Amino acid sequence: MLNVTITPHREFLPADTVEQKLFLMMKMRPTKQVASSRPSTAFVLLIDTSGSMDEVVIGNPQATGRTYYDDGKEWMEVTGAKSKGEIVIESLLALVHSGKLSQRDKIAIIRFNEQAMPVIGLTSATEISQLEGAIAQLRHCSGGTRIGNGLRQALSTLSDQQMTSCRTLLFTDGQTIDEDICRELAREFATKNIPITALGVGDFNEDLLNDLSDITGGRSFHVVTQNTSEVAVSITDLPNKIIEEFTLAQQDVVTNLALAVKTVKGVQLTRVLRAYPSQAEFPLNQDPNPIGNASANDETIFILEFTMESRPASRIRIAQLGLTYDVPGQNKRGELPIQNVVVQFVAGQNFAAQVDQEVMGYVQQCNIAQLVSAAARASEVGNSEQAEKFLETARQMTQRVGNEAMTQSISTAQDELRKTRKISPDTRKTIKMGAKGKTIKMSTSIDDEILEEQIRQASGT
């Protein structure tokens, strides 16, 4: 049901070397039969309706001369422009009228400010009039922002869904005071296999949204009012982005991937990352580790990073891997036979110097996000010289792997840094979120019909 190959970044590792790394690529692709078994979906749209969502972001506002009171303040009515809230409403209406949803798709809408208020429970996407009425209830915006209350309500809505591709789409434009609660809740989302797609516009904490998407195996995006980067999402393109996220949920034909890893003494699993089609770094606080879903008609690629103590020249098994998963379209569960990770340690450096370029291409792309975050931290404390070094290394990596859009975004940040000795908040958000959301596919793909014996041979078992 699921084709898997396992490839180390090196066939041979140097013996008698302290604290060295092994990067293991797990490449997954559903079989053609599984790829054609479309799952049902359950999608929660979690919408920030705090007062700041009434901010006008598009058009040329013209005063009507009328005023009104809302949220304890006096506001002047304008025409000829659109607020963030109005654009979100248009985007959700575009989704329900897109023609891409069927009776197998369900939508729930939750609005939140300081409190979370369900607008409509899980409803068939074909009940368009009901959904239209629910979307209209998002027009009134007021109050502050507590994302945790909204997440808790979304988790309650989706937690009992079985053999269904679930997802929560969070749209927010503000800071929240309960970040610790949000991260705790995200771990529960991960356990229930509910990825969070986080879209932020305006004054939000990109580190929080990146953490929510990382922990749950989702994605995160910087939504901008004036698009100057291909790795950001223009607010005028928000309808297409929301439709795209729903389409991705429909393509998650393999769900609830759970990875069990048992290492020998002196070997530690230090990171588990999804490298393609988008990036996420999963926390290592569960056994087995939930690592999200696998999409139809494309590969899903993970990188496992091991840290090893010094070893003499020998051929040894350093770890065993186990994998279980669901195929919701066929109402089945599957598993990959236990895979042995065997490493050949050799004396000298000649053999050990050879690396698998495909594996290292994905490792490098995952490291770009770390470099960009390090540059942002250095800039914030006034160390512009160190920030420039991090950015230049990241730019060279993006150039090497052919990610032109990310190269351009990093170059923009470098220009700002040279002129002002700082990276602006908007540029910081774009490069930090863009580095995780844009992955270039490296060469070599798996045969759809690879046999189990070939899998074992490829993994060295």
Short mmCIF file of C-alpha atoms in Angstrom, two decimals:
data_model
loop_
_atom_site.label_atom_id
_atom_site.label_comp_id
_atom_site.label_asym_id
_atom_site.label_seq_id
_atom_site.Cartn_x
_atom_site.Cartn_y
_atom_site.Cartn_z
CA MET A 1 0.00 0.00 0.00
CA LEU A 2 2.93 2.30 0.67
CA ASN A 3 6.25 2.10 -1.15
CA VAL A 4 9.22 3.06 1.01
CA THR A 5 12.94 3.34 0.34
CA ILE A 6 15.55 4.14 2.96
CA THR A 7 18.83 5.75 1.94
CA PRO A 8 21.74 6.92 4.14
CA HIS A 9 23.70 10.02 3.18
CA ARG A 10 26.83 7.86 3.18
CA GLU A 11 27.33 4.21 2.37
CA PHE A 12 30.47 4.18 4.54
CA LEU A 13 31.30 6.19 7.66
CA PRO A 14 34.77 6.84 9.10
CA ALA A 15 35.73 4.66 12.03
CA ASP A 16 37.07 6.06 15.30
CA THR A 17 35.38 9.45 14.82
CA VAL A 18 33.70 11.25 17.72
CA GLU A 19 30.15 12.65 17.49
CA GLN A 20 29.43 12.11 13.82
CA LYS A 21 26.07 12.31 12.06
CA LEU A 22 24.13 9.90 9.90
CA PHE A 23 21.29 11.35 7.82
CA LEU A 24 18.74 8.78 6.70
CA MET A 25 16.23 9.61 3.96
CA MET A 26 12.85 7.86 4.06
CA LYS A 27 11.07 8.29 0.75
CA MET A 28 7.40 7.27 0.65
CA ARG A 29 4.88 7.02 -2.16
CA PRO A 30 1.44 5.36 -2.09
CA THR A 31 0.79 2.65 -4.64
CA LYS A 32 -1.39 3.56 -7.61
CA GLN A 33 -4.37 1.76 -6.08
CA VAL A 34 -4.07 3.64 -2.80
CA ALA A 35 -3.43 6.93 -4.61
CA SER A 36 -6.79 6.59 -6.35
CA SER A 37 -8.70 5.98 -3.07
CA ARG A 38 -9.74 9.50 -2.14
CA PRO A 39 -10.34 9.94 1.61
CA SER A 40 -13.18 11.83 3.24
CA THR A 41 -12.06 15.10 4.81
CA ALA A 42 -12.97 17.13 7.88
CA PHE A 43 -11.76 20.72 7.81
CA VAL A 44 -12.01 23.30 10.60
CA LEU A 45 -11.69 26.93 9.54
CA LEU A 46 -10.46 28.77 12.64
CA ILE A 47 -10.85 32.49 12.01
CA ASP A 48 -9.56 35.39 14.08
CA THR A 49 -12.37 37.95 14.47
CA SER A 50 -10.61 40.32 16.86
CA GLY A 51 -11.05 44.06 16.35
CA SER A 52 -7.89 44.40 14.25
CA MET A 53 -9.49 42.29 11.50
CA ASP A 54 -11.52 45.40 10.57
CA GLU A 55 -8.32 47.10 9.39
CA VAL A 56 -8.56 48.20 5.75
CA VAL A 57 -5.78 46.67 3.66
CA ILE A 58 -6.90 46.89 0.02
CA GLY A 59 -8.24 49.78 -2.05
CA ASN A 60 -8.57 53.54 -1.55
CA PRO A 61 -10.94 54.20 1.35
CA GLN A 62 -13.37 57.10 0.96
CA ALA A 63 -15.14 58.46 4.04
CA THR A 64 -18.94 58.33 3.93
CA GLY A 65 -19.30 60.91 6.71
CA ARG A 66 -21.02 58.39 9.00
CA THR A 67 -19.52 57.12 12.26
CA TYR A 68 -20.38 54.18 14.50
CA TYR A 69 -19.29 52.74 17.83
CA ASP A 70 -17.77 49.27 18.19
CA ASP A 71 -15.57 47.66 20.85
CA GLY A 72 -15.71 50.85 22.92
CA LYS A 73 -14.33 53.03 20.14
CA GLU A 74 -15.70 55.43 17.56
CA TRP A 75 -15.07 54.40 13.96
CA MET A 76 -15.49 56.29 10.70
CA GLU A 77 -17.33 54.40 7.97
CA VAL A 78 -15.52 54.17 4.64
CA THR A 79 -16.26 52.77 1.21
CA GLY A 80 -14.17 51.65 -1.75
CA ALA A 81 -11.85 49.46 0.31
CA LYS A 82 -11.71 46.02 1.94
CA SER A 83 -10.69 44.96 5.42
CA LYS A 84 -8.85 41.80 6.38
CA GLY A 85 -12.11 40.34 7.67
CA GLU A 86 -13.94 41.03 4.41
CA ILE A 87 -11.19 39.35 2.40
CA VAL A 88 -11.37 36.27 4.62
CA ILE A 89 -15.13 36.11 4.08
CA GLU A 90 -14.68 36.36 0.30
CA SER A 91 -12.03 33.63 0.47
CA LEU A 92 -14.29 31.22 2.35
CA LEU A 93 -17.17 31.88 -0.04
CA ALA A 94 -14.80 31.15 -2.93
CA LEU A 95 -13.98 27.82 -1.28
CA VAL A 96 -17.59 26.65 -0.90
CA HIS A 97 -18.35 27.73 -4.50
CA SER A 98 -15.12 26.29 -5.96
CA GLY A 99 -16.71 23.05 -7.18
CA LYS A 100 -13.78 21.11 -5.68
CA LEU A 101 -15.71 19.81 -2.67
CA SER A 102 -18.16 16.93 -2.41
CA GLN A 103 -20.39 15.18 0.13
CA ARG A 104 -17.27 13.41 1.41
CA ASP A 105 -15.91 16.78 2.58
CA LYS A 106 -17.07 18.42 5.80
CA ILE A 107 -16.44 21.96 7.00
CA ALA A 108 -16.74 23.52 10.44
CA ILE A 109 -16.21 27.22 11.17
CA ILE A 110 -15.03 28.61 14.51
CA ARG A 111 -14.48 32.30 15.21
CA PHE A 112 -12.35 33.54 18.06
CA ASN A 113 -11.20 36.68 19.82
CA GLU A 114 -10.73 36.35 23.59
CA GLN A 115 -13.32 33.56 23.41
CA ALA A 116 -13.95 30.82 20.87
CA MET A 117 -17.42 30.60 19.37
CA PRO A 118 -18.45 27.76 17.04
CA VAL A 119 -20.31 29.23 14.06
CA ILE A 120 -21.23 25.94 12.41
CA GLY A 121 -20.32 22.34 13.25
CA LEU A 122 -19.00 19.81 10.74
CA THR A 123 -21.32 20.19 7.77
CA SER A 124 -21.27 18.60 4.33
CA ALA A 125 -19.57 20.94 1.86
CA THR A 126 -22.55 20.53 -0.45
CA GLU A 127 -24.81 22.35 2.06
CA ILE A 128 -23.81 25.64 0.49
CA SER A 129 -26.63 27.80 1.83
CA GLN A 130 -25.92 26.74 5.43
CA LEU A 131 -22.23 27.47 4.99
CA GLU A 132 -22.95 30.83 3.39
CA GLY A 133 -25.06 31.79 6.39
CA ALA A 134 -22.27 30.74 8.76
CA ILE A 135 -19.63 32.69 6.84
CA ALA A 136 -21.81 35.82 7.02
CA GLN A 137 -21.58 35.63 10.82
CA LEU A 138 -17.87 36.43 10.62
CA ARG A 139 -18.55 40.06 9.67
CA HIS A 140 -18.60 41.52 13.16
CA CYS A 141 -15.04 41.85 14.52
CA SER A 142 -14.15 43.02 18.02
CA GLY A 143 -12.06 42.21 21.06
CA GLY A 144 -8.57 40.81 21.54
CA THR A 145 -6.81 37.57 20.52
CA ARG A 146 -6.50 34.24 22.33
CA ILE A 147 -5.54 31.58 19.82
CA GLY A 148 -5.49 28.82 22.45
CA ASN A 149 -9.25 29.05 23.00
CA GLY A 150 -9.83 28.63 19.28
CA LEU A 151 -7.43 25.68 19.04
CA ARG A 152 -9.12 23.94 21.95
CA GLN A 153 -12.50 24.24 20.22
CA ALA A 154 -11.06 22.99 16.90
CA LEU A 155 -9.50 19.98 18.63
CA SER A 156 -12.82 19.13 20.24
CA THR A 157 -14.55 19.35 16.86
CA LEU A 158 -12.16 16.96 15.08
CA SER A 159 -10.90 14.61 17.80
CA ASP A 160 -13.51 11.88 17.21
CA GLN A 161 -13.04 11.66 13.43
CA GLN A 162 -11.80 8.23 12.30
CA MET A 163 -10.33 7.19 8.93
CA THR A 164 -10.68 10.78 7.73
CA SER A 165 -8.15 13.31 6.53
CA CYS A 166 -8.47 16.11 9.09
CA ARG A 167 -6.98 19.59 9.01
CA THR A 168 -7.32 22.90 10.82
CA LEU A 169 -6.73 26.15 8.98
CA LEU A 170 -5.87 28.98 11.36
CA PHE A 171 -6.02 32.58 10.15
CA THR A 172 -4.84 35.28 12.56
CA ASP A 173 -3.53 38.83 12.49
CA GLY A 174 -2.37 39.32 16.06
CA GLN A 175 -0.23 38.31 19.01
CA THR A 176 -1.70 35.98 21.61
CA ILE A 177 -0.98 35.87 25.33
CA ASP A 178 -1.36 32.08 25.63
CA GLU A 179 1.48 30.81 23.44
CA ASP A 180 2.47 28.08 25.91
CA ILE A 181 -1.09 26.73 25.87
CA CYS A 182 -1.10 26.82 22.04
CA ARG A 183 2.05 24.69 21.89
CA GLU A 184 0.66 22.19 24.40
CA LEU A 185 -2.54 21.88 22.40
CA ALA A 186 -0.53 21.40 19.20
CA ARG A 187 0.94 18.21 20.67
CA GLU A 188 -2.60 16.90 21.13
CA PHE A 189 -3.34 17.83 17.51
CA ALA A 190 -0.29 15.78 16.50
CA THR A 191 -1.44 12.77 18.50
CA LYS A 192 -4.82 12.97 16.72
CA ASN A 193 -3.07 13.57 13.35
CA ILE A 194 -4.67 16.97 12.72
CA PRO A 195 -2.19 19.16 10.81
CA ILE A 196 -2.48 22.90 11.36
CA THR A 197 -2.12 25.23 8.39
CA ALA A 198 -1.27 28.60 9.95
CA LEU A 199 -1.68 31.83 8.00
CA GLY A 200 -0.57 35.07 9.62
CA VAL A 201 -1.04 38.65 8.49
CA GLY A 202 0.06 41.83 10.24
CA ASP A 203 1.43 41.74 13.80
CA PHE A 204 1.68 38.04 14.61
CA ASN A 205 4.42 35.83 16.07
CA GLU A 206 5.88 33.81 13.19
CA ASP A 207 7.78 31.54 15.61
CA LEU A 208 4.51 30.45 17.20
CA LEU A 209 2.83 29.74 13.86
CA ASN A 210 5.91 27.84 12.65
CA ASP A 211 5.87 25.78 15.86
CA LEU A 212 2.17 24.95 15.44
CA SER A 213 2.73 23.75 11.89
CA ASP A 214 5.95 21.88 12.81
CA ILE A 215 4.51 20.00 15.75
CA THR A 216 1.41 18.91 13.80
CA GLY A 217 3.03 18.32 10.40
CA GLY A 218 1.19 21.23 8.79
CA ARG A 219 2.34 24.33 6.90
CA SER A 220 2.68 28.02 7.69
CA PHE A 221 2.49 31.14 5.52
CA HIS A 222 3.09 34.86 5.75
CA VAL A 223 0.14 36.71 4.20
CA VAL A 224 1.12 40.15 2.93
CA THR A 225 -0.92 43.11 1.69
CA GLN A 226 1.68 44.10 -0.88
CA ASN A 227 3.37 41.03 -2.32
CA THR A 228 7.07 41.57 -2.91
CA SER A 229 8.15 37.94 -2.57
CA GLU A 230 7.17 34.70 -4.27
CA VAL A 231 7.47 32.83 -0.97
CA ALA A 232 4.83 34.99 0.73
CA VAL A 233 1.08 34.84 0.04
CA SER A 234 -0.60 37.96 -1.29
CA ILE A 235 -3.81 38.67 0.58
CA THR A 236 -5.56 39.00 -2.78
CA ASP A 237 -4.53 35.38 -3.47
CA LEU A 238 -5.94 34.13 -0.15
CA PRO A 239 -8.96 32.41 -1.81
CA ASN A 240 -6.63 30.28 -3.96
CA LYS A 241 -4.41 29.41 -0.99
CA ILE A 242 -7.36 28.19 1.09
CA ILE A 243 -8.66 26.11 -1.82
CA GLU A 244 -5.15 24.68 -2.27
CA GLU A 245 -4.98 23.62 1.38
CA PHE A 246 -8.32 21.85 1.09
CA THR A 247 -7.11 20.08 -2.06
CA LEU A 248 -4.00 18.89 -0.22
CA ALA A 249 -6.18 17.38 2.52
CA GLN A 250 -8.13 15.50 -0.16
CA GLN A 251 -4.83 14.05 -1.46
CA ASP A 252 -3.70 12.73 1.93
CA VAL A 253 -4.45 9.12 1.01
CA VAL A 254 -2.10 7.74 3.69
CA THR A 255 -2.63 9.21 7.16
CA ASN A 256 -1.51 8.69 10.75
CA LEU A 257 2.08 7.86 9.87
CA ALA A 258 3.71 6.74 13.13
CA LEU A 259 7.46 6.12 13.23
CA ALA A 260 9.04 3.93 15.91
CA VAL A 261 12.83 4.08 16.25
CA LYS A 262 14.97 1.87 18.49
CA THR A 263 18.67 2.71 18.63
CA VAL A 264 21.63 0.78 20.05
CA LYS A 265 23.85 2.11 22.83
CA GLY A 266 25.87 5.13 21.77
CA VAL A 267 23.41 6.13 19.02
CA GLN A 268 20.73 8.78 19.44
CA LEU A 269 17.94 9.94 17.14
CA THR A 270 18.30 13.74 17.30
CA ARG A 271 15.90 15.05 14.65
CA VAL A 272 12.99 13.88 12.47
CA LEU A 273 12.08 16.23 9.63
CA ARG A 274 9.70 16.21 6.71
CA ALA A 275 11.82 17.58 3.87
CA TYR A 276 9.38 17.38 0.92
CA PRO A 277 6.88 18.56 -0.32
CA SER A 278 7.09 21.09 2.54
CA GLN A 279 9.18 21.17 5.67
CA ALA A 280 8.31 20.38 9.26
CA GLU A 281 10.38 19.31 12.26
CA PHE A 282 8.59 16.88 14.54
CA PRO A 283 9.17 16.81 18.32
CA LEU A 284 10.72 13.65 19.72
CA ASN A 285 8.47 13.32 22.75
CA GLN A 286 6.34 10.32 21.78
CA ASP A 287 6.88 6.67 20.90
CA PRO A 288 5.98 6.07 18.18
CA ASN A 289 6.44 9.58 16.75
CA PRO A 290 3.51 10.92 14.70
CA ILE A 291 4.90 12.26 11.41
CA GLY A 292 1.77 13.26 9.50
CA ASN A 293 0.52 12.01 6.15
CA ALA A 294 1.63 10.94 2.68
CA SER A 295 0.11 12.48 -0.42
CA ALA A 296 -1.22 10.77 -3.54
CA ASN A 297 0.74 10.94 -6.80
CA ASP A 298 3.89 12.38 -5.23
CA GLU A 299 6.65 11.46 -2.85
CA THR A 300 6.76 12.43 0.80
CA ILE A 301 10.32 12.58 2.07
CA PHE A 302 11.59 12.51 5.64
CA ILE A 303 15.09 12.97 7.02
CA LEU A 304 16.15 11.18 10.21
CA GLU A 305 19.27 12.55 11.90
CA PHE A 306 21.30 10.23 14.13
CA THR A 307 24.24 11.22 16.33
CA MET A 308 26.75 8.44 17.00
CA GLU A 309 29.66 7.90 19.34
CA SER A 310 33.02 6.70 18.01
CA ARG A 311 33.00 3.19 16.52
CA PRO A 312 35.83 0.89 15.42
CA ALA A 313 35.99 -0.39 11.84
CA SER A 314 33.04 -2.79 11.60
CA ARG A 315 29.60 -3.36 10.08
CA ILE A 316 26.89 -2.95 12.71
CA ARG A 317 23.18 -2.34 13.09
CA ILE A 318 22.68 1.05 14.75
CA ALA A 319 18.87 1.21 14.76
CA GLN A 320 15.59 -0.44 13.84
CA LEU A 321 12.68 1.41 12.27
CA GLY A 322 8.99 0.58 12.39
CA LEU A 323 6.18 2.38 10.57
CA THR A 324 2.39 2.12 10.80
CA TYR A 325 -0.25 4.08 8.90
CA ASP A 326 -3.91 4.34 7.87
CA VAL A 327 -5.42 4.24 4.38
CA PRO A 328 -8.74 6.00 5.04
CA GLY A 329 -10.05 5.63 1.48
CA GLN A 330 -9.88 1.83 1.90
CA ASN A 331 -10.61 1.77 5.64
CA LYS A 332 -7.39 -0.16 6.26
CA ARG A 333 -4.32 0.01 8.46
CA GLY A 334 -0.89 -0.94 7.21
CA GLU A 335 2.65 -1.32 8.42
CA LEU A 336 6.17 -1.50 7.06
CA PRO A 337 8.18 -4.55 8.17
CA ILE A 338 10.89 -3.72 10.70
CA GLN A 339 13.83 -2.13 8.89
CA ASN A 340 17.40 -2.55 10.15
CA VAL A 341 19.69 0.46 9.75
CA VAL A 342 23.13 -1.07 9.11
CA VAL A 343 26.25 1.08 8.88
CA GLN A 344 29.74 0.16 7.64
CA PHE A 345 32.48 1.96 9.57
CA VAL A 346 35.79 1.97 7.70
CA ALA A 347 39.32 3.07 8.52
CA GLY A 348 40.57 6.07 6.55
CA GLN A 349 38.61 8.78 4.73
CA ASN A 350 38.52 7.70 1.07
CA PHE A 351 35.27 5.71 1.11
CA ALA A 352 33.68 7.80 3.84
CA ALA A 353 34.00 10.99 1.81
CA GLN A 354 31.43 9.84 -0.75
CA VAL A 355 27.93 11.20 -0.05
CA ASP A 356 24.51 10.74 -1.64
CA GLN A 357 23.73 14.08 -3.29
CA GLU A 358 19.97 13.60 -3.21
CA VAL A 359 19.94 13.00 0.55
CA MET A 360 22.27 15.92 1.21
CA GLY A 361 20.17 18.18 -1.03
CA TYR A 362 17.20 17.68 1.29
CA VAL A 363 19.36 18.01 4.42
CA GLN A 364 20.70 21.33 3.14
CA GLN A 365 17.21 22.63 2.39
CA CYS A 366 16.09 21.76 5.92
CA ASN A 367 19.11 23.59 7.31
CA ILE A 368 18.18 26.79 5.46
CA ALA A 369 15.32 27.41 7.89
CA GLN A 370 17.73 27.13 10.84
CA LEU A 371 20.18 29.57 9.25
CA VAL A 372 17.45 32.10 8.49
CA SER A 373 16.15 31.91 12.07
CA ALA A 374 19.68 32.37 13.40
CA ALA A 375 20.11 35.44 11.16
CA ALA A 376 16.86 36.93 12.47
CA ARG A 377 17.94 36.42 16.09
CA ALA A 378 21.33 38.01 15.40
CA SER A 379 19.65 40.99 13.75
CA GLU A 380 17.28 41.49 16.67
CA VAL A 381 20.18 41.80 19.15
CA GLY A 382 22.06 44.20 16.88
CA ASN A 383 24.67 41.77 15.53
CA SER A 384 24.23 42.66 11.87
CA GLU A 385 27.62 41.21 10.87
CA GLN A 386 26.72 37.76 12.19
CA ALA A 387 23.24 38.03 10.65
CA GLU A 388 24.82 38.75 7.25
CA LYS A 389 27.05 35.65 7.54
CA PHE A 390 24.07 33.41 8.29
CA LEU A 391 22.04 34.91 5.44
CA GLU A 392 24.87 34.56 2.93
CA THR A 393 25.32 30.89 3.81
CA ALA A 394 21.55 30.36 3.48
CA ARG A 395 21.49 32.22 0.15
CA GLN A 396 24.28 30.05 -1.24
CA MET A 397 22.42 26.91 -0.19
CA THR A 398 19.19 28.02 -1.87
CA GLN A 399 21.15 28.86 -4.99
CA ARG A 400 22.88 25.48 -4.96
CA VAL A 401 19.61 23.54 -4.76
CA GLY A 402 17.88 25.78 -7.32
CA ASN A 403 15.31 27.49 -5.08
CA GLU A 404 15.21 30.80 -6.94
CA ALA A 405 12.24 32.26 -5.04
CA MET A 406 13.91 31.72 -1.67
CA THR A 407 17.23 33.03 -3.00
CA GLN A 408 15.50 36.26 -3.99
CA SER A 409 13.80 36.63 -0.61
CA ILE A 410 17.06 36.15 1.25
CA SER A 411 18.77 38.65 -1.06
CA THR A 412 16.06 41.19 -0.16
CA ALA A 413 16.79 40.62 3.53
CA GLN A 414 20.52 41.08 2.87
CA ASP A 415 19.87 44.40 1.10
CA GLU A 416 17.83 45.64 4.07
CA LEU A 417 20.54 44.53 6.48
CA ARG A 418 23.25 46.38 4.58
CA LYS A 419 21.22 49.58 4.36
CA THR A 420 19.63 49.71 7.81
CA ARG A 421 21.63 47.12 9.84
CA LYS A 422 18.29 45.45 10.58
CA ILE A 423 15.83 43.03 9.01
CA SER A 424 12.32 44.51 8.95
CA PRO A 425 9.52 42.56 10.69
CA ASP A 426 7.73 41.82 7.41
CA THR A 427 10.88 40.54 5.69
CA ARG A 428 11.76 38.50 8.78
CA LYS A 429 8.38 36.80 8.72
CA THR A 430 8.60 36.12 4.98
CA ILE A 431 12.03 34.46 5.05
CA LYS A 432 11.43 32.47 8.25
CA MET A 433 8.10 31.07 7.09
CA GLY A 434 9.11 30.84 3.44
CA ALA A 435 12.19 28.76 4.24
CA LYS A 436 9.93 26.03 5.64
CA GLY A 437 7.18 26.24 3.07
CA LYS A 438 9.14 26.02 -0.15
CA THR A 439 11.07 22.85 -0.96
CA ILE A 440 12.66 21.97 -4.28
CA LYS A 441 12.42 18.34 -5.32
CA MET A 442 15.79 16.68 -5.79
CA SER A 443 16.55 14.04 -8.43
CA THR A 444 15.58 10.37 -8.41
CA SER A 445 12.08 9.03 -7.68
CA ILE A 446 10.72 5.68 -6.54
CA ASP A 447 9.10 3.18 -8.87
CA ASP A 448 5.38 3.06 -8.05
CA GLU A 449 5.42 -0.71 -8.09
CA ILE A 450 8.61 -1.37 -6.10
CA LEU A 451 8.49 -4.78 -4.44
CA GLU A 452 8.89 -5.47 -0.74
CA GLU A 453 12.08 -7.44 -1.41
CA GLN A 454 13.52 -4.47 -3.29
CA ILE A 455 12.66 -2.26 -0.32
CA ARG A 456 14.63 -4.56 1.95
CA GLN A 457 17.58 -4.63 -0.41
CA ALA A 458 17.55 -0.84 -0.75
CA SER A 459 17.54 -0.42 3.02
CA GLY A 460 20.35 -2.88 3.55
CA THR A 461 18.31 -5.35 5.61
#
